[in-house]
Amino acid sequence: MIAQEIRSLHEQLRGSGARLVAVSKFHPVEALREAYDAGQRLFGESRVQELLEKIPQMPADVSWHFIGHLQTNKVRPLIGRVALIESVDSLRLLDIIDRESLRAGITTRILMQLHVAAEQTKTGFTPAELLDYFRSRRFESLKATHICGLMGMATNTDDTARIRADFHAIRATRDEILTLCPDLRGFDTISMGMSGDWPIAVEEGSTLVRIGTRIFGRRQY
Ligand SMILES: *Cc1c(COP(=O)(O)O)cnc(C)c1O
């Protein structure tokens, strides 16, 4: 099942410009190995402790993305362990990531999480907050962090027009930021799309889809 889903998703994403992040949170390492054996090399996890336990149990050529809400006191153990932190949702968190990366002597790649969905429970910057941040060029003070783009989620709804509008808003915010700061380098990642809505996200310009349930089945919390 897992291997079949991985192959099918790789097939469907071929030529789309989007890569697959297999979201393996709450699933055992055996499930990740099945995905690995089917060719998957990029995994997404949302809890620091769980991620740190899984890393040594998987082959070294796996890349990891952190996609969950990151508490500032969990930043230090994460630095240097992941290819991308997708879920930076506050400037305070960004500052701490920068400080800890500088301390570790490495550059951390991050995405800023954008809140466009209807649910209040979802975290992230509003488009206006992000545009302010880039307009004021505060990113220039970062010493050891590279902002690679944006991550966002659509409203959890069956209304595909609303889903498409949310993804469109994420893409439009990315484009506006690039218009404000045409000299931004490597600001090219748009992480959007999950099990239920990824085809719409790809149509709207996603470069990373984060898919869990469709590959691994339901999570046992
Ligand atoms: C859990 C999670 C996903 C995967 O969601 P599915 O519906 O299981 O595909 C994607 N993105 C984020 C940020 C998540 O926390």
Coordinates of N, CA and C and ligand atoms in Angstrom, one line a residue:
M1 N 0.8 -1.2 0.0 CA 0.0 0.0 0.0 C 0.9 1.3 0.0
I2 N 1.8 1.4 1.0 CA 2.6 2.6 1.1 C 3.5 2.7 -0.2
A3 N 4.1 1.6 -0.6 CA 5.0 1.7 -1.8 C 4.2 2.1 -3.0
Q4 N 3.0 1.5 -3.1 CA 2.1 1.8 -4.2 C 1.7 3.3 -4.3
E5 N 1.4 3.9 -3.1 CA 1.0 5.3 -3.1 C 2.2 6.2 -3.4
I6 N 3.4 5.8 -2.9 CA 4.6 6.6 -3.2 C 4.8 6.6 -4.7
R7 N 4.8 5.4 -5.3 CA 5.1 5.3 -6.8 C 4.0 6.1 -7.6
S8 N 2.8 6.0 -7.1 CA 1.7 6.7 -7.8 C 1.8 8.2 -7.7
L9 N 2.2 8.7 -6.5 CA 2.4 10.1 -6.3 C 3.6 10.6 -7.1
H10 N 4.7 9.9 -7.1 CA 5.8 10.3 -7.9 C 5.4 10.4 -9.4
E11 N 4.7 9.4 -9.8 CA 4.2 9.4 -11.2 C 3.4 10.7 -11.5
Q12 N 2.4 10.9 -10.7 CA 1.5 12.0 -10.9 C 2.2 13.4 -10.8
L13 N 3.3 13.5 -10.0 CA 4.0 14.7 -9.8 C 5.0 15.0 -10.8
R14 N 5.4 13.9 -11.6 CA 6.4 14.1 -12.6 C 6.1 15.2 -13.6
G15 N 7.1 16.1 -13.7 CA 6.9 17.2 -14.7 C 6.1 18.4 -14.1
S16 N 5.6 18.2 -12.9 CA 4.7 19.3 -12.3 C 5.5 20.4 -11.7
G17 N 6.8 20.2 -11.4 CA 7.6 21.2 -10.7 C 7.4 21.1 -9.2
A18 N 6.6 20.1 -8.7 CA 6.5 19.9 -7.2 C 7.1 18.6 -6.8
R19 N 7.8 18.7 -5.6 CA 8.3 17.5 -5.0 C 7.5 17.0 -3.9
L20 N 7.6 15.7 -3.5 CA 6.8 15.1 -2.5 C 7.5 15.1 -1.2
V21 N 6.9 15.7 -0.1 CA 7.3 15.5 1.2 C 6.4 14.4 1.8
A22 N 6.9 13.3 2.2 CA 6.1 12.2 2.8 C 6.0 12.6 4.3
V23 N 4.8 12.9 4.7 CA 4.6 13.4 6.1 C 4.4 12.1 7.0
S24 N 5.4 11.8 7.8 CA 5.4 10.5 8.5 C 5.2 10.7 10.0
K25 N 4.8 11.8 10.4 CA 4.5 12.0 11.9 C 3.6 11.0 12.4
F26 N 3.9 10.5 13.6 CA 3.0 9.5 14.3 C 3.1 8.2 13.6
H27 N 3.9 7.9 12.6 CA 3.9 6.6 12.0 C 5.3 6.0 12.4
P28 N 5.3 4.7 12.5 CA 6.5 4.0 12.9 C 7.6 4.0 11.8
V29 N 8.8 3.8 12.2 CA 10.0 3.8 11.3 C 9.8 2.7 10.2
E30 N 9.1 1.6 10.5 CA 8.9 0.6 9.5 C 8.1 1.1 8.3
A31 N 7.2 2.0 8.6 CA 6.4 2.6 7.5 C 7.2 3.5 6.7
L32 N 8.1 4.3 7.3 CA 9.0 5.1 6.6 C 10.0 4.3 5.7
R33 N 10.4 3.2 6.2 CA 11.3 2.3 5.4 C 10.6 1.8 4.2
E34 N 9.3 1.5 4.3 CA 8.6 1.0 3.1 C 8.6 2.1 2.1
A35 N 8.4 3.4 2.5 CA 8.3 4.5 1.6 C 9.7 4.7 1.0
Y36 N 10.7 4.6 1.8 CA 12.1 4.7 1.4 C 12.4 3.7 0.3
D37 N 12.0 2.5 0.5 CA 12.3 1.4 -0.5 C 11.6 1.6 -1.8
A38 N 10.5 2.4 -1.7 CA 9.8 2.7 -3.0 C 10.4 4.0 -3.6
G39 N 11.4 4.5 -3.1 CA 12.1 5.6 -3.7 C 12.0 7.0 -3.0
Q40 N 11.2 7.0 -1.9 CA 11.0 8.3 -1.3 C 12.3 8.7 -0.4
R41 N 12.7 9.9 -0.5 CA 13.9 10.3 0.2 C 13.6 11.5 1.1
L42 N 12.5 12.1 1.0 CA 12.2 13.4 1.7 C 11.0 13.1 2.6
F43 N 11.2 13.4 3.9 CA 10.2 13.1 4.9 C 9.9 14.4 5.7
G44 N 8.7 14.5 6.2 CA 8.3 15.6 7.0 C 7.8 15.2 8.4
E45 N 8.3 15.8 9.4 CA 7.9 15.5 10.8 C 7.5 16.8 11.5
S46 N 6.6 16.6 12.5 CA 6.1 17.8 13.2 C 6.5 17.9 14.7
R47 N 7.2 16.9 15.2 CA 7.6 17.0 16.6 C 9.1 16.7 16.7
V48 N 9.8 17.6 17.4 CA 11.3 17.5 17.5 C 11.7 16.2 18.0
Q49 N 11.2 15.7 19.1 CA 11.6 14.5 19.8 C 11.5 13.3 18.9
E50 N 10.3 13.2 18.2 CA 10.0 12.1 17.3 C 11.0 12.1 16.1
L51 N 11.2 13.3 15.6 CA 12.2 13.4 14.5 C 13.6 13.0 14.9
L52 N 14.0 13.4 16.0 CA 15.4 13.1 16.5 C 15.6 11.6 16.7
E53 N 14.5 11.0 17.1 CA 14.5 9.5 17.3 C 14.6 8.8 16.0
K54 N 13.9 9.3 15.0 CA 13.8 8.6 13.7 C 15.1 8.8 12.8
I55 N 15.7 9.9 12.9 CA 16.8 10.2 12.0 C 17.9 9.1 12.0
P56 N 18.3 8.7 13.2 CA 19.4 7.6 13.2 C 18.9 6.3 12.7
Q57 N 17.6 6.1 12.7 CA 17.0 4.8 12.3 C 16.8 4.7 10.8
M58 N 17.0 5.8 10.1 CA 16.8 5.8 8.6 C 18.1 6.0 7.9
P59 N 18.2 5.6 6.6 CA 19.5 5.7 5.9 C 19.9 7.2 5.8
A60 N 21.2 7.4 5.7 CA 21.8 8.8 5.8 C 21.4 9.7 4.6
D61 N 20.9 9.1 3.5 CA 20.5 9.9 2.3 C 19.1 10.4 2.4
V62 N 18.4 10.3 3.6 CA 17.1 10.9 3.7 C 17.2 12.3 4.1
S63 N 16.4 13.2 3.5 CA 16.3 14.6 3.9 C 15.0 14.7 4.7
W64 N 15.1 15.6 5.7 CA 14.0 15.8 6.7 C 13.6 17.3 6.6
H65 N 12.3 17.4 6.6 CA 11.7 18.8 6.8 C 10.9 18.8 8.1
F66 N 11.1 19.9 8.8 CA 10.3 20.1 10.0 C 9.1 20.9 9.6
I67 N 7.9 20.4 9.9 CA 6.6 21.1 9.4 C 5.7 21.5 10.5
G68 N 6.0 21.2 11.8 CA 5.1 21.5 12.9 C 5.4 22.8 13.6
H69 N 4.5 23.1 14.5 CA 4.7 24.3 15.3 C 6.0 24.1 16.1
L70 N 6.9 25.0 16.0 CA 8.2 24.8 16.7 C 8.3 25.7 17.9
Q71 N 8.5 25.1 19.1 CA 8.6 25.9 20.3 C 10.1 26.4 20.3
T72 N 10.2 27.6 20.8 CA 11.6 28.3 20.8 C 12.6 27.5 21.6
N73 N 12.1 26.8 22.7 CA 13.1 26.0 23.4 C 13.5 24.7 22.8
K74 N 12.9 24.4 21.6 CA 13.2 23.1 20.9 C 14.1 23.4 19.7
V75 N 14.4 24.7 19.5 CA 15.2 25.1 18.3 C 16.6 24.5 18.3
R76 N 17.3 24.6 19.4 CA 18.7 24.2 19.4 C 18.9 22.8 19.0
P77 N 18.2 21.8 19.5 CA 18.5 20.4 19.0 C 18.1 20.1 17.6
L78 N 17.3 21.0 17.0 CA 16.9 20.8 15.6 C 17.9 21.3 14.6
I79 N 18.6 22.4 15.0 CA 19.6 23.0 14.1 C 20.6 22.0 13.6
G80 N 20.8 22.0 12.3 CA 21.8 21.1 11.7 C 21.2 19.7 11.3
R81 N 20.0 19.4 11.8 CA 19.4 18.1 11.6 C 18.4 18.0 10.4
V82 N 18.0 19.2 10.0 CA 16.9 19.2 8.9 C 17.4 20.0 7.7
A83 N 16.9 19.6 6.5 CA 17.2 20.4 5.3 C 16.4 21.7 5.2
L84 N 15.2 21.7 5.9 CA 14.3 22.8 5.8 C 13.4 22.9 7.0
I85 N 13.3 24.0 7.6 CA 12.2 24.2 8.6 C 11.1 25.0 7.9
E86 N 10.0 24.3 7.7 CA 8.9 24.9 6.8 C 8.0 25.8 7.6
S87 N 8.0 25.7 8.9 CA 6.9 26.3 9.7 C 7.3 27.4 10.6
V88 N 8.1 28.4 10.1 CA 8.4 29.5 10.9 C 7.2 30.5 11.0
D89 N 6.7 30.6 12.2 CA 5.4 31.4 12.3 C 5.5 32.6 13.1
S90 N 6.7 33.0 13.5 CA 6.8 34.3 14.3 C 8.2 34.8 14.1
L91 N 8.3 36.1 14.2 CA 9.7 36.8 14.1 C 10.6 36.4 15.3
R92 N 9.9 36.1 16.4 CA 10.7 35.7 17.6 C 11.4 34.3 17.3
L93 N 10.6 33.4 16.7 CA 11.1 32.1 16.3 C 12.2 32.3 15.3
L94 N 12.0 33.1 14.3 CA 13.0 33.3 13.3 C 14.3 33.8 13.9
D95 N 14.2 34.8 14.8 CA 15.4 35.3 15.5 C 16.2 34.2 16.2
I96 N 15.4 33.4 16.9 CA 16.1 32.3 17.7 C 16.8 31.3 16.8
I97 N 16.1 31.0 15.7 CA 16.7 30.1 14.7 C 18.0 30.7 14.2
D98 N 18.0 32.0 13.9 CA 19.2 32.6 13.4 C 20.3 32.6 14.4
R99 N 19.9 32.9 15.6 CA 21.0 33.0 16.7 C 21.6 31.6 16.9
E100 N 20.7 30.6 17.0 CA 21.2 29.2 17.2 C 22.0 28.7 16.0
S101 N 21.7 29.1 14.8 CA 22.4 28.6 13.6 C 23.8 29.3 13.6
L102 N 23.8 30.6 13.9 CA 25.1 31.3 14.0 C 26.0 30.6 15.0
R103 N 25.4 30.3 16.2 CA 26.2 29.7 17.2 C 26.7 28.3 16.8
A104 N 25.9 27.6 16.0 CA 26.4 26.3 15.5 C 27.3 26.4 14.3
G105 N 27.4 27.6 13.7 CA 28.3 27.8 12.6 C 27.7 27.3 11.3
I106 N 26.4 27.2 11.1 CA 25.8 26.7 9.9 C 24.6 27.7 9.5
T107 N 24.2 27.5 8.2 CA 23.1 28.3 7.7 C 21.9 27.4 7.7
T108 N 20.7 27.8 8.3 CA 19.5 27.1 8.3 C 18.6 27.6 7.2
R109 N 18.0 26.7 6.5 CA 17.0 27.1 5.4 C 15.6 27.0 6.0
I110 N 14.8 28.0 5.8 CA 13.5 28.0 6.4 C 12.4 28.5 5.4
L111 N 11.2 28.2 5.6 CA 10.1 28.8 5.0 C 9.3 29.6 6.0
M112 N 8.7 30.7 5.6 CA 7.8 31.4 6.5 C 6.4 30.9 6.3
Q113 N 5.7 30.6 7.4 CA 4.3 30.1 7.3 C 3.3 31.2 7.2
L114 N 2.5 31.1 6.2 CA 1.5 32.1 5.9 C 0.1 31.6 6.3
H115 N -0.6 32.5 6.9 CA -1.9 32.1 7.4 C -3.0 32.7 6.4
V116 N -3.6 31.9 5.6 CA -4.7 32.4 4.8 C -6.0 31.7 5.0
A117 N -5.9 30.6 5.7 CA -7.1 29.7 5.9 C -8.1 30.4 6.8
A118 N -9.4 29.9 6.8 CA -10.4 30.5 7.6 C -10.2 30.2 9.1
E119 N -9.7 29.0 9.4 CA -9.6 28.6 10.8 C -8.6 29.5 11.6
Q120 N -9.1 29.9 12.7 CA -8.3 30.7 13.6 C -7.2 29.9 14.3
T121 N -7.4 28.6 14.3 CA -6.4 27.8 15.0 C -5.1 27.6 14.3
K122 N -5.1 27.9 13.0 CA -3.9 27.7 12.3 C -3.0 28.9 12.5
T123 N -1.7 28.6 12.6 CA -0.7 29.7 12.9 C -0.1 30.2 11.7
G124 N 0.7 31.3 11.8 CA 1.4 31.8 10.7 C 1.2 33.3 10.6
F125 N 2.0 33.9 9.7 CA 1.9 35.3 9.4 C 0.7 35.6 8.5
T126 N 0.1 36.8 8.6 CA -0.8 37.2 7.6 C 0.0 37.7 6.4
P127 N -0.7 37.8 5.2 CA 0.0 38.3 4.1 C 0.5 39.8 4.4
A128 N -0.3 40.6 5.1 CA 0.1 42.0 5.4 C 1.4 42.0 6.2
E129 N 1.4 41.1 7.2 CA 2.6 41.1 8.1 C 3.9 40.7 7.3
L130 N 3.7 39.7 6.4 CA 4.9 39.3 5.7 C 5.4 40.4 4.7
L131 N 4.4 41.1 4.1 CA 4.8 42.1 3.1 C 5.5 43.2 3.9
D132 N 5.0 43.6 5.1 CA 5.7 44.6 5.9 C 7.1 44.2 6.2
Y133 N 7.3 42.9 6.6 CA 8.6 42.4 6.9 C 9.6 42.6 5.8
F134 N 9.1 42.2 4.6 CA 10.0 42.3 3.4 C 10.2 43.7 2.9
R135 N 9.1 44.5 3.0 CA 9.2 45.9 2.6 C 10.3 46.6 3.5
S136 N 10.3 46.3 4.8 CA 11.3 46.9 5.7 C 12.7 46.3 5.6
R137 N 12.8 45.3 4.8 CA 14.0 44.6 4.5 C 14.7 44.1 5.8
R138 N 13.9 43.7 6.8 CA 14.4 43.2 8.1 C 15.2 41.9 7.9
F139 N 14.9 41.2 6.8 CA 15.6 39.9 6.5 C 17.1 40.2 6.4
E140 N 17.5 41.4 6.0 CA 18.9 41.7 5.8 C 19.7 41.5 7.1
S141 N 19.1 41.6 8.2 CA 19.8 41.4 9.5 C 20.1 39.9 9.9
L142 N 19.5 39.0 9.1 CA 19.7 37.6 9.4 C 21.1 37.2 9.0
K143 N 21.8 36.5 9.9 CA 23.2 36.2 9.7 C 23.4 34.7 9.3
A144 N 22.5 33.9 9.7 CA 22.7 32.4 9.4 C 21.4 31.7 9.1
T145 N 20.5 32.5 8.5 CA 19.2 31.9 8.1 C 18.9 32.3 6.6
H146 N 18.5 31.3 5.8 CA 18.1 31.6 4.5 C 16.6 31.4 4.3
I147 N 15.9 32.4 4.0 CA 14.4 32.3 3.8 C 14.2 31.8 2.3
C148 N 13.7 30.6 2.2 CA 13.6 30.0 0.8 C 12.2 30.1 0.2
G149 N 11.3 30.7 1.0 CA 9.9 30.8 0.4 C 8.9 30.7 1.5
L150 N 7.7 30.3 1.1 CA 6.5 30.3 2.0 C 5.9 28.9 2.1
M151 N 5.3 28.6 3.2 CA 4.5 27.4 3.4 C 3.1 27.9 3.9
G152 N 2.1 27.2 3.4 CA 0.7 27.5 3.9 C -0.2 26.4 3.7
M153 N -1.4 26.5 4.3 CA -2.5 25.5 4.2 C -3.7 26.2 3.8
A154 N -4.5 25.5 3.1 CA -5.8 26.0 2.7 C -6.9 25.7 3.8
T155 N -8.0 26.4 3.7 CA -9.1 26.1 4.6 C -9.5 24.6 4.5
N156 N -9.8 24.0 5.6 CA -10.3 22.7 5.7 C -11.7 22.6 5.3
T157 N -12.0 22.5 4.0 CA -13.4 22.5 3.5 C -13.5 21.7 2.3
D158 N -14.8 21.4 1.9 CA -15.0 20.7 0.6 C -15.2 21.7 -0.5
D159 N -15.2 23.0 -0.2 CA -15.4 24.0 -1.2 C -14.1 24.2 -2.0
T160 N -14.1 23.6 -3.1 CA -12.8 23.7 -3.9 C -12.5 25.1 -4.4
A161 N -13.5 25.9 -4.5 CA -13.2 27.3 -4.9 C -12.5 28.1 -3.8
R162 N -12.9 27.8 -2.6 CA -12.2 28.4 -1.4 C -10.8 27.9 -1.3
I163 N -10.6 26.6 -1.5 CA -9.3 26.0 -1.4 C -8.4 26.6 -2.4
R164 N -8.9 26.7 -3.7 CA -8.1 27.3 -4.8 C -7.7 28.8 -4.5
A165 N -8.7 29.5 -3.9 CA -8.5 30.9 -3.5 C -7.4 31.0 -2.5
D166 N -7.4 30.1 -1.5 CA -6.3 30.2 -0.5 C -5.0 29.9 -1.1
F167 N -4.9 28.9 -1.9 CA -3.6 28.6 -2.5 C -3.1 29.7 -3.4
H168 N -4.1 30.3 -4.1 CA -3.8 31.4 -5.0 C -3.2 32.6 -4.2
A169 N -3.8 32.8 -3.0 CA -3.4 33.9 -2.1 C -1.9 33.7 -1.7
I170 N -1.6 32.4 -1.4 CA -0.2 32.1 -1.0 C 0.8 32.5 -2.1
R171 N 0.4 32.0 -3.3 CA 1.2 32.2 -4.5 C 1.4 33.7 -4.8
A172 N 0.2 34.4 -4.7 CA 0.2 35.9 -4.9 C 1.1 36.6 -3.9
T173 N 1.1 36.2 -2.7 CA 2.0 36.8 -1.7 C 3.4 36.6 -2.0
R174 N 3.7 35.4 -2.4 CA 5.1 35.1 -2.8 C 5.5 36.1 -4.0
D175 N 4.7 36.2 -5.0 CA 5.0 37.0 -6.1 C 5.1 38.5 -5.7
E176 N 4.3 39.0 -4.8 CA 4.3 40.4 -4.3 C 5.7 40.6 -3.6
I177 N 6.1 39.6 -2.8 CA 7.3 39.8 -2.0 C 8.5 39.9 -3.0
L178 N 8.4 39.1 -4.1 CA 9.5 39.2 -5.1 C 9.5 40.5 -5.9
T179 N 8.3 41.1 -6.0 CA 8.2 42.4 -6.6 C 8.8 43.5 -5.7
L180 N 8.5 43.3 -4.4 CA 9.1 44.3 -3.4 C 10.6 44.2 -3.3
C181 N 11.1 42.9 -3.4 CA 12.5 42.6 -3.2 C 13.0 41.8 -4.3
P182 N 13.2 42.4 -5.5 CA 13.6 41.6 -6.7 C 15.0 41.0 -6.5
D183 N 15.7 41.5 -5.6 CA 17.1 41.0 -5.3 C 17.1 39.8 -4.4
L184 N 16.0 39.4 -3.9 CA 15.9 38.2 -3.0 C 16.5 37.0 -3.8
R185 N 17.4 36.2 -3.2 CA 17.9 35.1 -3.8 C 17.3 33.8 -3.3
G186 N 17.0 32.9 -4.2 CA 16.5 31.6 -3.8 C 15.2 31.6 -3.0
F187 N 14.4 32.6 -3.3 CA 13.1 32.6 -2.6 C 12.1 32.0 -3.6
D188 N 12.2 30.7 -3.7 CA 11.5 30.0 -4.8 C 10.6 28.8 -4.4
T189 N 10.5 28.6 -3.1 CA 9.8 27.4 -2.6 C 8.4 27.8 -2.2
I190 N 7.4 27.1 -2.7 CA 6.0 27.3 -2.3 C 5.5 26.0 -1.8
S191 N 5.4 25.8 -0.5 CA 5.0 24.5 0.1 C 3.5 24.6 0.4
M192 N 2.7 23.9 -0.4 CA 1.3 23.9 -0.2 C 0.7 22.6 -0.9
G193 N -0.4 22.1 -0.2 CA -1.0 20.9 -0.7 C -0.8 19.8 0.2
M194 N -1.9 19.1 0.7 CA -1.9 18.0 1.6 C -2.7 16.9 0.9
S195 N -3.0 15.8 1.7 CA -3.6 14.6 1.1 C -4.9 15.0 0.3
G196 N -5.7 15.9 0.9 CA -7.0 16.1 0.3 C -7.1 17.2 -0.8
D197 N -6.0 18.0 -0.9 CA -6.1 19.1 -1.8 C -4.9 19.4 -2.7
W198 N -4.0 18.4 -2.7 CA -2.7 18.7 -3.4 C -2.8 18.9 -4.9
P199 N -3.8 18.3 -5.6 CA -3.8 18.6 -7.0 C -4.1 20.0 -7.3
I200 N -5.0 20.6 -6.5 CA -5.3 22.1 -6.7 C -4.1 22.9 -6.4
A201 N -3.3 22.5 -5.3 CA -2.1 23.3 -4.9 C -1.1 23.2 -6.1
V202 N -0.9 22.1 -6.7 CA 0.0 22.0 -7.8 C -0.4 22.9 -9.0
E203 N -1.7 22.9 -9.2 CA -2.2 23.8 -10.3 C -1.9 25.2 -10.0
E204 N -1.9 25.6 -8.7 CA -1.7 27.0 -8.3 C -0.2 27.3 -8.0
G205 N 0.6 26.4 -8.4 CA 2.1 26.7 -8.4 C 2.9 26.1 -7.2
S206 N 2.4 25.1 -6.5 CA 3.1 24.5 -5.4 C 4.4 23.9 -5.9
T207 N 5.5 24.0 -5.1 CA 6.7 23.3 -5.4 C 7.0 22.2 -4.4
L208 N 6.3 22.1 -3.4 CA 6.4 21.0 -2.4 C 5.0 20.7 -1.9
V209 N 4.6 19.4 -2.0 CA 3.4 19.0 -1.5 C 3.7 18.1 -0.3
R210 N 2.9 18.3 0.8 CA 3.2 17.6 2.1 C 2.0 16.6 2.3
I211 N 2.3 15.3 2.0 CA 1.2 14.3 2.0 C 1.5 13.2 3.1
G212 N 0.5 13.1 4.0 CA 0.7 12.1 5.0 C -0.3 11.0 4.9
T213 N -1.6 11.3 5.2 CA -2.7 10.3 5.3 C -2.8 9.4 4.1
R214 N -2.7 10.1 2.9 CA -2.9 9.3 1.7 C -1.8 8.2 1.5
I215 N -0.6 8.4 2.1 CA 0.5 7.5 1.9 C 0.4 6.5 3.1
F216 N 0.3 7.0 4.3 CA 0.5 6.1 5.5 C -0.7 5.7 6.2
G217 N -1.9 6.2 5.7 CA -3.1 5.9 6.4 C -3.3 6.9 7.6
R218 N -4.4 6.6 8.3 CA -4.7 7.5 9.4 C -3.7 7.5 10.5
R219 N -3.5 8.6 11.2 CA -2.5 8.7 12.3 C -3.2 8.3 13.6
Q220 N -2.5 7.5 14.4 CA -3.0 7.2 15.8 C -2.3 8.2 16.7
Y221 N -3.1 9.2 17.2 CA -2.5 10.2 18.1 C -2.5 9.6 19.5
Ligands
LIG1 C1 0.1 16.6 9.2 C2 0.5 17.7 8.2 C3 0.4 17.4 6.8 C4 -0.2 16.2 6.2 O1 -1.5 16.1 6.2 P1 -2.4 14.9 5.5 O2 -3.7 15.4 5.5 O3 -2.2 13.7 6.4 O4 -1.8 14.7 4.2 C5 0.8 18.5 6.0 N1 1.2 19.6 6.4 C6 1.3 19.9 7.7 C7 1.8 21.2 8.2 C8 1.0 18.9 8.7 O5 1.1 19.2 10.0

